[in-house]
mmCIF file of C-alpha atoms in Angstrom:
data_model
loop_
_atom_site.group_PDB
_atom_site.id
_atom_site.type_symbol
_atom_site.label_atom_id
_atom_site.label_comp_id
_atom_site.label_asym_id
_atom_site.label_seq_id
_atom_site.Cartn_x
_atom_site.Cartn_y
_atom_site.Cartn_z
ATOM 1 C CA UNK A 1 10.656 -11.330 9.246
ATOM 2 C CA UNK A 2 7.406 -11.500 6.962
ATOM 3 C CA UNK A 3 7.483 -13.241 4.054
ATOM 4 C CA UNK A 4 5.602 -10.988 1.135
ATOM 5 C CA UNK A 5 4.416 -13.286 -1.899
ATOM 6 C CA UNK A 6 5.139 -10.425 -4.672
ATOM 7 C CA UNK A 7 2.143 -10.927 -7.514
ATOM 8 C CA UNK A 8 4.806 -11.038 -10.086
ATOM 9 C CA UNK A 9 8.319 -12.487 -8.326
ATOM 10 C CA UNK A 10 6.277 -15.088 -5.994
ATOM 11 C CA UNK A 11 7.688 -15.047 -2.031
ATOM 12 C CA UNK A 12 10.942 -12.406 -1.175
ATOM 13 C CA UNK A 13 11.843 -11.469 2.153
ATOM 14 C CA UNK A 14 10.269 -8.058 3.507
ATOM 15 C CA UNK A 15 13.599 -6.260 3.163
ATOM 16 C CA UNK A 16 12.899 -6.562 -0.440
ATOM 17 C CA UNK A 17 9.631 -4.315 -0.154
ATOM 18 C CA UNK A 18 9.038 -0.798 1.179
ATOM 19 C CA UNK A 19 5.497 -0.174 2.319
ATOM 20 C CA UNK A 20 3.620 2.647 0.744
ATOM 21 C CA UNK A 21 1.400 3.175 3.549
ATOM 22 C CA UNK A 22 -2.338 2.582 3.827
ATOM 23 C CA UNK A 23 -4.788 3.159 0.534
ATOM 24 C CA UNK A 24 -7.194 5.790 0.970
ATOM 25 C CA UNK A 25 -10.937 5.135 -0.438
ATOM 26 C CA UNK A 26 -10.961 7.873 -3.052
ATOM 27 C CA UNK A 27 -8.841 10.858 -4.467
ATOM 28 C CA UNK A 28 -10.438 14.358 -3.685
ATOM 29 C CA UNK A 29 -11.371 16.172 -6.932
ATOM 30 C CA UNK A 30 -8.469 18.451 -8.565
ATOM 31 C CA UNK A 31 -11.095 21.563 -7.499
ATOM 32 C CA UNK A 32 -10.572 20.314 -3.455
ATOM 33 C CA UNK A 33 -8.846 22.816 -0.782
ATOM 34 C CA UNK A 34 -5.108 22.746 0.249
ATOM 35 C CA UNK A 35 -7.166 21.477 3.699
ATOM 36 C CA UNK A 36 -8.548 18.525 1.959
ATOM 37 C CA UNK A 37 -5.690 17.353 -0.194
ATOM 38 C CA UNK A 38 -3.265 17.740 3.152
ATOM 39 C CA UNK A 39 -5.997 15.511 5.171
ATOM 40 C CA UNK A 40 -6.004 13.324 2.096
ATOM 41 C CA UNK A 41 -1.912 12.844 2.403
ATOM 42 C CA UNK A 42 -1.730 12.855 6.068
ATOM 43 C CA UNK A 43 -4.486 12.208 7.884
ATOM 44 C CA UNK A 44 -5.338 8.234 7.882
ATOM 45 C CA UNK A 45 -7.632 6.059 10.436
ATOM 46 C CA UNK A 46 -4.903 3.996 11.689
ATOM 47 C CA UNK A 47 -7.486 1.054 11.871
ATOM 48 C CA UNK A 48 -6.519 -2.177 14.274
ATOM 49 C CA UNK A 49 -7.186 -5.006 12.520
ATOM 50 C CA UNK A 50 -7.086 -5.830 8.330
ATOM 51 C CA UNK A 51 -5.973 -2.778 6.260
ATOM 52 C CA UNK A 52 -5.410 -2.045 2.509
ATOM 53 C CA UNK A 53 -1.922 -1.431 2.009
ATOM 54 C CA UNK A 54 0.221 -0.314 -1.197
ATOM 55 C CA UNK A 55 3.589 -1.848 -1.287
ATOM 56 C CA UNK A 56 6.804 -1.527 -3.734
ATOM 57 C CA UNK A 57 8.876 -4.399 -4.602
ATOM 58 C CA UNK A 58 11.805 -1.980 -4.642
ATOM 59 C CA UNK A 59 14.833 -4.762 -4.574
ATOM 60 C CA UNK A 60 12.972 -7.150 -7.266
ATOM 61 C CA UNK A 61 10.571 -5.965 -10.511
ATOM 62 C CA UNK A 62 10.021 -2.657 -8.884
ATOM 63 C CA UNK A 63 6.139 -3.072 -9.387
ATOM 64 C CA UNK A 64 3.323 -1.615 -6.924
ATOM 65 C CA UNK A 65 1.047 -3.748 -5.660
ATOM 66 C CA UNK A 66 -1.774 -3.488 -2.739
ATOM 67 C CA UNK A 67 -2.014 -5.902 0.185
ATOM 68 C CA UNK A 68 -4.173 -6.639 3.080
ATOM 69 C CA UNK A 69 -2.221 -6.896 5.956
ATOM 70 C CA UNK A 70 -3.237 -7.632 10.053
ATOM 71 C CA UNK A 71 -1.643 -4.654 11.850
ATOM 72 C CA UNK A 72 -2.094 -6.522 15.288
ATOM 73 C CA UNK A 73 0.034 -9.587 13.941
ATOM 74 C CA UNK A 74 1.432 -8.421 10.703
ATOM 75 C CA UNK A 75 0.114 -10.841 8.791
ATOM 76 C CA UNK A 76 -0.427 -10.662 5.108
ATOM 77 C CA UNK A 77 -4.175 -11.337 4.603
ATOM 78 C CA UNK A 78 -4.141 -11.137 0.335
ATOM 79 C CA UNK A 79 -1.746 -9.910 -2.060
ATOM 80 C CA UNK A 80 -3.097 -8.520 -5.735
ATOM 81 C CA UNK A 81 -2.609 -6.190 -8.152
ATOM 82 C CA UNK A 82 -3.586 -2.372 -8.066
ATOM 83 C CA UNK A 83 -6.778 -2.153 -8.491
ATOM 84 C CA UNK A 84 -8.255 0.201 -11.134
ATOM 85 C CA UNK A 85 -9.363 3.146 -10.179
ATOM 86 C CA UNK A 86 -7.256 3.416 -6.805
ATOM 87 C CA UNK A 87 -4.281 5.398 -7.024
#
Protein backbone atom coordinates (compact mmCIF):
# COMPACT_ATOMS: atom_id res chain seq x y z
CA UNK A 1 0.00 0.00 0.00
CA UNK A 2 1.54 3.57 -0.82
CA UNK A 3 1.81 5.89 1.64
CA UNK A 4 0.58 9.54 0.14
CA UNK A 5 2.03 12.55 2.32
CA UNK A 6 -1.28 14.83 1.81
CA UNK A 7 0.15 18.73 1.60
CA UNK A 8 -2.29 19.62 4.25
CA UNK A 9 -3.03 16.22 6.58
CA UNK A 10 0.82 15.00 6.33
CA UNK A 11 1.08 10.88 5.50
CA UNK A 12 -2.62 8.75 5.14
CA UNK A 13 -2.84 5.52 3.64
CA UNK A 14 -3.77 5.43 -0.24
CA UNK A 15 -7.29 4.23 0.52
CA UNK A 16 -7.73 7.66 1.79
CA UNK A 17 -7.07 9.24 -1.80
CA UNK A 18 -8.72 8.69 -5.19
CA UNK A 19 -6.50 9.53 -8.12
CA UNK A 20 -7.72 12.07 -10.57
CA UNK A 21 -5.79 10.80 -13.35
CA UNK A 22 -2.86 12.37 -15.18
CA UNK A 23 -2.67 16.49 -15.67
CA UNK A 24 -2.79 17.54 -19.10
CA UNK A 25 -0.33 20.56 -20.20
CA UNK A 26 -3.01 23.07 -21.12
CA UNK A 27 -6.90 23.50 -21.46
CA UNK A 28 -8.05 23.93 -25.19
CA UNK A 29 -9.70 27.35 -25.71
CA UNK A 30 -13.67 27.52 -25.02
CA UNK A 31 -13.80 28.18 -29.17
CA UNK A 32 -12.04 24.32 -29.61
CA UNK A 33 -14.08 21.38 -31.49
CA UNK A 34 -16.15 18.62 -29.71
CA UNK A 35 -12.88 16.56 -31.38
CA UNK A 36 -10.46 18.49 -29.36
CA UNK A 37 -12.16 18.82 -26.02
CA UNK A 38 -12.99 14.76 -26.26
CA UNK A 39 -9.05 14.18 -27.05
CA UNK A 40 -8.46 16.64 -24.25
CA UNK A 41 -10.70 14.30 -21.69
CA UNK A 42 -9.71 11.05 -23.07
CA UNK A 43 -6.91 10.79 -24.92
CA UNK A 44 -3.59 10.87 -22.57
CA UNK A 45 0.19 9.62 -23.36
CA UNK A 46 0.23 6.99 -20.83
CA UNK A 47 4.01 7.86 -20.28
CA UNK A 48 6.36 5.02 -18.39
CA UNK A 49 8.22 6.62 -16.05
CA UNK A 50 7.45 10.11 -13.71
CA UNK A 51 3.98 11.61 -14.42
CA UNK A 52 1.96 14.63 -13.11
CA UNK A 53 -0.89 13.38 -11.35
CA UNK A 54 -4.04 15.18 -9.62
CA UNK A 55 -5.20 13.44 -6.56
CA UNK A 56 -8.26 13.98 -3.96
CA UNK A 57 -7.88 13.44 -0.38
CA UNK A 58 -11.48 12.23 -0.41
CA UNK A 59 -11.50 10.42 3.28
CA UNK A 60 -9.45 13.46 5.01
CA UNK A 61 -9.70 17.56 4.10
CA UNK A 62 -11.14 16.72 0.76
CA UNK A 63 -8.48 19.05 -0.96
CA UNK A 64 -6.90 18.46 -4.61
CA UNK A 65 -3.55 18.31 -4.90
CA UNK A 66 -1.01 17.22 -7.88
CA UNK A 67 1.72 14.61 -7.47
CA UNK A 68 4.52 13.12 -9.35
CA UNK A 69 4.30 9.64 -9.21
CA UNK A 70 6.73 6.55 -10.92
CA UNK A 71 4.17 4.47 -12.86
CA UNK A 72 6.81 1.56 -13.17
CA UNK A 73 7.14 1.39 -9.22
CA UNK A 74 4.43 3.59 -7.94
CA UNK A 75 6.39 5.69 -6.20
CA UNK A 76 5.49 9.15 -5.15
CA UNK A 77 8.25 11.39 -6.61
CA UNK A 78 6.79 15.07 -5.01
CA UNK A 79 3.64 16.05 -3.55
CA UNK A 80 2.44 20.02 -3.83
CA UNK A 81 -0.24 22.07 -4.24
CA UNK A 82 -2.23 22.82 -7.56
CA UNK A 83 -0.43 24.79 -9.37
CA UNK A 84 -1.91 28.02 -10.83
CA UNK A 85 -2.94 28.01 -13.95
CA UNK A 86 -3.47 24.07 -14.30
CA UNK A 87 -6.86 22.95 -13.92
Amino acid sequence: MLRIACPWCGPRDETEFVNGGEVPAARPDERCSDAEWTAHLFEHDNVRGALRERWLHAWGCRRWFDARRDTVSHAILAIGEIEDGAR
